[in-house]
Coordinates of C-alpha atoms and ligand atoms in Angstrom, one line a residue:
X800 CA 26.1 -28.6 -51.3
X801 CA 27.5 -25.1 -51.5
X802 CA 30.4 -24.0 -48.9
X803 CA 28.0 -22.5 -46.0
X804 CA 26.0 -26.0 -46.4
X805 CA 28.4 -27.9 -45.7
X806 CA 30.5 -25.8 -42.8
X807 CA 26.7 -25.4 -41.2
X808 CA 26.5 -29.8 -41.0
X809 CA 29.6 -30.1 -40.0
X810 CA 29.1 -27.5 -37.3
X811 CA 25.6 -29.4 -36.3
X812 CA 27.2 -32.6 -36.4
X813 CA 30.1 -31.7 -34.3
X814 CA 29.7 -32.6 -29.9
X815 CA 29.4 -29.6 -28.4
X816 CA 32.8 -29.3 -25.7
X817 CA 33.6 -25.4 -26.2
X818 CA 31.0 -22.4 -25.7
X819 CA 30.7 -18.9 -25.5
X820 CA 28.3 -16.4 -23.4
X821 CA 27.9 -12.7 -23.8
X822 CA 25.6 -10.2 -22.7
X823 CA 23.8 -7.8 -25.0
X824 CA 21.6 -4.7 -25.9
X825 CA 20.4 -2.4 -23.0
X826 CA 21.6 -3.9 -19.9
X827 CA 19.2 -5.7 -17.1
X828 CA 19.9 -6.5 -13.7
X829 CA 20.0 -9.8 -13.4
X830 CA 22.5 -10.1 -16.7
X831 CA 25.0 -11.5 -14.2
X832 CA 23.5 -13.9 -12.3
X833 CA 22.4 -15.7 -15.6
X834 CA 25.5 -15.6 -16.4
X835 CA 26.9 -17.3 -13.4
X836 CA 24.0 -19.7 -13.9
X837 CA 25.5 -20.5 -17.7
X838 CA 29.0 -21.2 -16.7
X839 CA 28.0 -23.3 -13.5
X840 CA 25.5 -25.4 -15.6
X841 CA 28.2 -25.9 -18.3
X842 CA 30.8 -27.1 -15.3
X843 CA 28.1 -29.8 -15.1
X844 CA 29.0 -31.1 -18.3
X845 CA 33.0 -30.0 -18.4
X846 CA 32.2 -27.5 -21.0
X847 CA 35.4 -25.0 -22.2
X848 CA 33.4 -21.3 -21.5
X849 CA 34.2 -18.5 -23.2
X850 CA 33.1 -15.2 -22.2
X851 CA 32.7 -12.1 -25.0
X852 CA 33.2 -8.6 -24.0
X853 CA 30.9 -5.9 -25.0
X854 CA 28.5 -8.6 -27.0
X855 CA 28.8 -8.6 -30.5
X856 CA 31.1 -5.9 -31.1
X857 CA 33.3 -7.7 -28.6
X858 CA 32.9 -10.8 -30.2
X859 CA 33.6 -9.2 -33.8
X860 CA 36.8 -7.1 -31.9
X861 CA 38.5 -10.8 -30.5
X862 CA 37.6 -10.0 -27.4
X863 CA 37.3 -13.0 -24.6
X864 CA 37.7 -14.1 -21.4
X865 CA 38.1 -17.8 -20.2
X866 CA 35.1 -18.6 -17.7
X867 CA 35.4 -20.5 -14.8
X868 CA 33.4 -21.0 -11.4
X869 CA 35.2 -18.8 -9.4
X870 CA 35.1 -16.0 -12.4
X871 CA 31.5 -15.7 -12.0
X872 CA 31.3 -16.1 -7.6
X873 CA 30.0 -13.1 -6.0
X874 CA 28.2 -11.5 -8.9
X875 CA 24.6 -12.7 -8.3
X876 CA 23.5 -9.9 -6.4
X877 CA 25.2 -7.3 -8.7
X878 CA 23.3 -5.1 -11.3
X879 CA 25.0 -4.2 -15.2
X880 CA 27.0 -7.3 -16.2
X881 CA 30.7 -7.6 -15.4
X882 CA 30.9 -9.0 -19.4
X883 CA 29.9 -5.3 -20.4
X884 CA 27.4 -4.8 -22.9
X885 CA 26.9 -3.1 -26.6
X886 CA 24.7 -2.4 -29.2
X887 CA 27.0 -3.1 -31.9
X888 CA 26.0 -1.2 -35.4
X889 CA 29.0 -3.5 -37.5
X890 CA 27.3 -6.5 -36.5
X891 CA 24.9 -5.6 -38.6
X892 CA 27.3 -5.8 -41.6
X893 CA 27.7 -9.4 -44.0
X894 CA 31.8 -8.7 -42.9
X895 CA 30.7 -8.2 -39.7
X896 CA 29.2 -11.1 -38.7
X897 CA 31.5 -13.0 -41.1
X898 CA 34.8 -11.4 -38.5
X899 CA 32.4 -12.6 -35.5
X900 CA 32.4 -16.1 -37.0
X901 CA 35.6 -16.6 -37.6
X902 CA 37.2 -15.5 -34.2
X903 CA 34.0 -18.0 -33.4
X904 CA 35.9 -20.6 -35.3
X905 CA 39.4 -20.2 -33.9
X906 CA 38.8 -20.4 -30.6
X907 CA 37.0 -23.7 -31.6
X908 CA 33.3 -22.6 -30.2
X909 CA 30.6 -24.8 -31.1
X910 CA 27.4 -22.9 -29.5
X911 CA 27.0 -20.0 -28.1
X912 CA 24.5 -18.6 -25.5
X913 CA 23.3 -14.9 -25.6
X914 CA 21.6 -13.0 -22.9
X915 CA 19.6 -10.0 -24.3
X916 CA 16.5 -8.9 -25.8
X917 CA 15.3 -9.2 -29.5
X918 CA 17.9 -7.4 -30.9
X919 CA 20.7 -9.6 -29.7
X920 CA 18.2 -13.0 -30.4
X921 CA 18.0 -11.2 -34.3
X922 CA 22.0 -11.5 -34.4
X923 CA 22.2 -15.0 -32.8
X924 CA 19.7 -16.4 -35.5
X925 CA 22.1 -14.6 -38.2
X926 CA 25.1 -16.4 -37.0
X927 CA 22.9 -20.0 -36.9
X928 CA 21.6 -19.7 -40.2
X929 CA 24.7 -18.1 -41.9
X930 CA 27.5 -20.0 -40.3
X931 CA 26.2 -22.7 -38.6
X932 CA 27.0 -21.8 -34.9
X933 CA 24.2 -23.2 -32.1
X934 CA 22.5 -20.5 -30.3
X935 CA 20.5 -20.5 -27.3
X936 CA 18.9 -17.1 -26.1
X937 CA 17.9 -16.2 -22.7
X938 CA 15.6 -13.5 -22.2
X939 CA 17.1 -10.2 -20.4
X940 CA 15.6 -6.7 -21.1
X941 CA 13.5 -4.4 -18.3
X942 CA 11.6 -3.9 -20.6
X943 CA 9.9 -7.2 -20.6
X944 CA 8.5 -7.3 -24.3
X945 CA 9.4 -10.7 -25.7
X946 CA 7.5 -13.5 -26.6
X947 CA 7.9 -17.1 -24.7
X948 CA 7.7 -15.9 -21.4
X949 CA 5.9 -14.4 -19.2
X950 CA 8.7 -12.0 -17.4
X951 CA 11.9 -10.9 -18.9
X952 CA 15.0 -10.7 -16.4
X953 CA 15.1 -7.4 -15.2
X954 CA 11.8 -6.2 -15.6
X955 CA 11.1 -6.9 -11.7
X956 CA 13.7 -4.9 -10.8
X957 CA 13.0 -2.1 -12.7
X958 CA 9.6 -2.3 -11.5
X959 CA 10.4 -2.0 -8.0
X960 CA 12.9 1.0 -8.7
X961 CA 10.2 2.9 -10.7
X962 CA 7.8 2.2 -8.0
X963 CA 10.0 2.6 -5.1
X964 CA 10.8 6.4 -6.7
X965 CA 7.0 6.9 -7.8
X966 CA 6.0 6.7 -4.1
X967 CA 8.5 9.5 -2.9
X968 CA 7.2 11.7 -5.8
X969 CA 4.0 11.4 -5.2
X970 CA 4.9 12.6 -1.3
X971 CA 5.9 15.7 -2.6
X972 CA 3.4 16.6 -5.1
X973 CA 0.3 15.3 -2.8
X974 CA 2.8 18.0 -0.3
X975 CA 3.0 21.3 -2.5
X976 CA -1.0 19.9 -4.2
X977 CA 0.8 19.8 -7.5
X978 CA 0.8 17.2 -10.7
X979 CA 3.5 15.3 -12.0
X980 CA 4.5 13.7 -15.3
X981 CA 6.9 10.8 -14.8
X982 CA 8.6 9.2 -17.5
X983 CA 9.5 5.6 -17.3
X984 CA 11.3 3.4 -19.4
X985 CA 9.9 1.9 -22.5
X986 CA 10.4 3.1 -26.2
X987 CA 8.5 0.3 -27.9
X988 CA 6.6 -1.5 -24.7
X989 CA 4.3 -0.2 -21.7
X990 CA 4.6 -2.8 -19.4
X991 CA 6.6 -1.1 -17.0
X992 CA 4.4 2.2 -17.3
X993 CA 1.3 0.0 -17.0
X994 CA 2.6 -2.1 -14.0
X995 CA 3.9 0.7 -12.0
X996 CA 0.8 3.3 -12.9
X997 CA -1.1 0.3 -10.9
X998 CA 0.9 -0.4 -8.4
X999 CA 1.5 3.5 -7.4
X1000 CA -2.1 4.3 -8.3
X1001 CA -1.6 6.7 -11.0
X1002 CA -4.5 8.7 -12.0
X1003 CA -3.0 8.0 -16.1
X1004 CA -0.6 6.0 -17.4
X1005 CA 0.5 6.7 -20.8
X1006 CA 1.2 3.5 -23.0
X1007 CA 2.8 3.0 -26.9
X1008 CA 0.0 0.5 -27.0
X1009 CA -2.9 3.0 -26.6
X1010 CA -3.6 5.9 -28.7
X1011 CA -4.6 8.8 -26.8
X1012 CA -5.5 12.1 -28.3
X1013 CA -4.1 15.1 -25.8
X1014 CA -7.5 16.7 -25.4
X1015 CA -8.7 13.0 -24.2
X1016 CA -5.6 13.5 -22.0
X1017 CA -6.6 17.1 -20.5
X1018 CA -10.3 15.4 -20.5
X1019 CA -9.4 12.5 -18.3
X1020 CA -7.5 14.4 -16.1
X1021 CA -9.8 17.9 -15.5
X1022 CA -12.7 14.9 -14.4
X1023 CA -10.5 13.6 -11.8
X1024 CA -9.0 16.6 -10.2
X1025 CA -12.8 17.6 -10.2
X1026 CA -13.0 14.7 -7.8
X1027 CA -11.2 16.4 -5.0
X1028 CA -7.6 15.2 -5.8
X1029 CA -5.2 17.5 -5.0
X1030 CA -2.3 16.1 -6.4
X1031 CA -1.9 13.6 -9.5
X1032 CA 0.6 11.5 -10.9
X1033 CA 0.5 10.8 -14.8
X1034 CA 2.9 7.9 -15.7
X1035 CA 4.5 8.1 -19.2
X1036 CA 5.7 5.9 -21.0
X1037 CA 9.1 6.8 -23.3
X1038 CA 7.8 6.0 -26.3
X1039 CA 4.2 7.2 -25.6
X1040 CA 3.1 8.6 -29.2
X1041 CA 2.8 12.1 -27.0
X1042 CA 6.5 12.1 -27.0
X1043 CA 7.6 11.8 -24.0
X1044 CA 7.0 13.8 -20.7
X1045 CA 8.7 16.7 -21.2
X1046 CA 6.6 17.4 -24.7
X1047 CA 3.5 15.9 -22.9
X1048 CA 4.2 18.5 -20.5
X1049 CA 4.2 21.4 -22.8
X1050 CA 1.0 20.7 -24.4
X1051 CA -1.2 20.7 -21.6
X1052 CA 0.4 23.0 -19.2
X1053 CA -1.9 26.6 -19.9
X1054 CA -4.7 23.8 -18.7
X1055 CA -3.1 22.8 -15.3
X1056 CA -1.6 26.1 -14.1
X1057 CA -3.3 25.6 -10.9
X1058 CA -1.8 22.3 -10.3
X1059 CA 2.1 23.7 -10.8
X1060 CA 3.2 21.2 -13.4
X1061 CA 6.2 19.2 -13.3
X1062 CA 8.0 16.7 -14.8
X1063 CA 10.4 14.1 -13.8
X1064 CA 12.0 11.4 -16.3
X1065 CA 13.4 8.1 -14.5
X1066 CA 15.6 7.3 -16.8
X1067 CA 18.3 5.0 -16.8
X1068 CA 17.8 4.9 -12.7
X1069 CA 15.5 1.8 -13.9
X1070 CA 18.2 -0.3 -15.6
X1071 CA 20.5 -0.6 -13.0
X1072 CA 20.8 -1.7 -9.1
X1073 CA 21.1 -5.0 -7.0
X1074 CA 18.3 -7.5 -9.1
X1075 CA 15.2 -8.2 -6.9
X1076 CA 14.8 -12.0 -5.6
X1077 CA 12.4 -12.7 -8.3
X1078 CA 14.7 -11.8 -10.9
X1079 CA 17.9 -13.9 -9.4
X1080 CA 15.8 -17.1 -9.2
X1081 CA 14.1 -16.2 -12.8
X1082 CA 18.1 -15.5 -14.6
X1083 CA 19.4 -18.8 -12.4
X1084 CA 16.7 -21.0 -13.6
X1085 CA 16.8 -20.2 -17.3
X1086 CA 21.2 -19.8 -17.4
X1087 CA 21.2 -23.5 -16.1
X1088 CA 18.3 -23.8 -18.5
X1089 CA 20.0 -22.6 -21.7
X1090 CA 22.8 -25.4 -21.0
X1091 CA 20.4 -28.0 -20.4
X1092 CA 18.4 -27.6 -24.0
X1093 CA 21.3 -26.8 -25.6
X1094 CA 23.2 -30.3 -24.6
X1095 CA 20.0 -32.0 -25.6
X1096 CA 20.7 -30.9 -28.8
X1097 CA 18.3 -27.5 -29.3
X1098 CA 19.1 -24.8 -31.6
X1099 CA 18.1 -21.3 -32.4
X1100 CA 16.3 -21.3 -29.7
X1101 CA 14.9 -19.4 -26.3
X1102 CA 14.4 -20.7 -22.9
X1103 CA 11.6 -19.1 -20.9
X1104 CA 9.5 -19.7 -17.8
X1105 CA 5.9 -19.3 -18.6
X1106 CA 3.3 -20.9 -15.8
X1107 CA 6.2 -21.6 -13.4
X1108 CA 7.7 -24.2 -16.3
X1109 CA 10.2 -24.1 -18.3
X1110 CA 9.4 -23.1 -22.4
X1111 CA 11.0 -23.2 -25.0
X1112 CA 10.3 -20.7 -28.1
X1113 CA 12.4 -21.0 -31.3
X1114 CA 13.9 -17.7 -31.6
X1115 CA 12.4 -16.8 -35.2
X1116 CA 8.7 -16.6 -33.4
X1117 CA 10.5 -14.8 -30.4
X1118 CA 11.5 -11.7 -32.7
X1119 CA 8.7 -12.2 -34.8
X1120 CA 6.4 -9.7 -33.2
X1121 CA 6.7 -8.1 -29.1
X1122 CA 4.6 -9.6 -26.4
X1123 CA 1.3 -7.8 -25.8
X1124 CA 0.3 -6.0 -22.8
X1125 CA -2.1 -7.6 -20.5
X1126 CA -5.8 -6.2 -21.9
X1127 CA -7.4 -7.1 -18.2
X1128 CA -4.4 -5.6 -16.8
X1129 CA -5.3 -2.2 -18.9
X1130 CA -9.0 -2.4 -17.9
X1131 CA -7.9 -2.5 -14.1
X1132 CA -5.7 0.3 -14.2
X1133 CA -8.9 2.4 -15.5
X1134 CA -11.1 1.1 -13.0
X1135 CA -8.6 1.7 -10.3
X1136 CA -7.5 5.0 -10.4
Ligands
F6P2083 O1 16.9 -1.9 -22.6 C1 15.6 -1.4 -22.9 C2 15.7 0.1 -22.8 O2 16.0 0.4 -21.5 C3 14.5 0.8 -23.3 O3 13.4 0.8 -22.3 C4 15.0 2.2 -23.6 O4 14.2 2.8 -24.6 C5 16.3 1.9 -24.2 O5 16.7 0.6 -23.6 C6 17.4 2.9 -23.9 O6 18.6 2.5 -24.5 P1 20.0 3.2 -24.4 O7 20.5 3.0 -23.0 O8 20.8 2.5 -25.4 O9 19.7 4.7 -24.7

């Protein structure tokens, strides 16, 4: 048995009485009241908590916070997280994660429970399979793109802030008879571009899914403005392969210089705010969750609702590939608009 064998069974072996939590990657609202949901579970089972600051650059930096009841009490309705958040490049590093383990090791943590998206479920598996710590991952990233269920904390929210700012553009351009290119969140993923182009009824929404030539584009939207629409909204995704609004924007304008072209990019507007109902039951049921499966002895993996139940996904198939978008879902938006 070679050194990291033998400090992983030891580590496996050991009860579980100490463990950590941190929040990590792009921010979601919601982040916090998983969180409270962790430490509150773990109470359950008179667990030591340990918060990390600033996720795993934090963790590498020694930087914690004991967590208690009253620590986490009045922070379920509150966007961001109040354990901060990173995306932490030295992490990424063999000595990185070999500092992370070790300020791991003496403060005597056995597991540790990380709320993020695949990026920070990547990391967790490192510190598993390298040194032996148990990791449970809970699902938190509007942009709703992992595998093992069916909505990621956040995305709600970021829906209903998109959509909530979609219907006061579209005021003004159906107003002045004008078109407008909004860009929503999503470099990799277009669920929230495909969600909110339905539920605002945009006459396009631009996804990193689909391939769409820009004279389809100009195409698509010359036929509908022929059907007597005076204004039109085209939703675009970030990571659209047009490159964004602001390029889309530029090709196509010389087309639409009757319609007064212009463009308006969310932003990071969709990441933050008070999390909707949906996502403050969703982040409560899977913190209390991550405890549960984790004190019946799970490792390496992800809790998720799927169905209205509970799942659980080991984390290696959860970063293995993203989540698809919803083909039907695609289909209906075409129909629709
Ligand atoms: O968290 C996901 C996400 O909001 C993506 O939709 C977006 O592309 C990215 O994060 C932006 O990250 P950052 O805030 O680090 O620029």
């Amino acid at each position: 048995m070679n050194h990291s064998t033998e400090v992983r069974t030891i580590m496996m072996d050991k009860e579980i009485s100490t463990i950590a939590v941190m929040t990590s990657g792009g921010d979601s609202p919601g982040m916090n009241a998983a969180l409270r949901a962790v430490v509150r579970g773990a109470n359950r089972y008179n667990l030591t908590i340990w918060g990390i600051y600033r996720g795993y650059q934090g963790l590498i930096e020694d930087k914690f916070v004991e967590l208690d009841s009253e620590k986490v009490s009045n922070i379920v309705q509150r966007g961001g997280t109040i354990l901060k958040s990173a995306r932490s490049k030295d992490f990424r590093t063999e000595g990185g994660r070999a500092q992370a383990a070790l300020n791991l090791k003496n403060k005597g943590i056995d597991a540790m429970v990380v709320i993020g998206g695949d990026g920070t479920f990547k990391g967790a598996n490192l510190l598993s399979k390298e040194y032996g710590i148990r990791v449970i991952g809970i699902p938190a990233t509007i942009d709703n793109d992992i595998i093992g269920t069916d909505e990621t904390i956040g995305y709600d929210t970021a829906l209903n802030t998109a959509i909530e700012a979609i219907d006061k553009i579209r005021d003004t351009a159906d107003a002045h008879e004008r078109m407008f290119l909004v860009e929503v969140m999503g470099r990799d993923a277009g669920f929230i571009a495909l969600e909110t182009g339905i539920a605002v009824g945009a006459e396009l929404s631009l996804l990193p899914e689909e391939l769409t030539s820009i004279s389809d584009i100009k195409a698509q939207l010359k036929n509908m403005l022929k059907e007597q629409k005076r204004s039109s909204l085209v939703v675009v995704a970030e990571g659209d392969e047009t490159g964004g609004a602001l390029k889309l924007a530029e090709k196509i304008k010389d087309d639409f210089t009757k319609y007064d072209l212009r463009v308006c990019i969310l932003g990071h507007v969709q990441r933050g705010g008070s999390p909707s109902a949906r996502d403050r039951v969703l982040a409560s049921r899977l913190g209390a969750s991550a405890i549960k499966v984790l004190m019946e002895g799970h490792n390496e993996v992800m809790v998720g609702v799927v169905n209205n139940s509970l799942k659980i996904t080991p984390l290696r198939v959860a970063v293995a590939k993203k989540k698809g978008l919803d083909f039907g879902l695609i289909e209906l938006a075409k129909m629709l608009r």
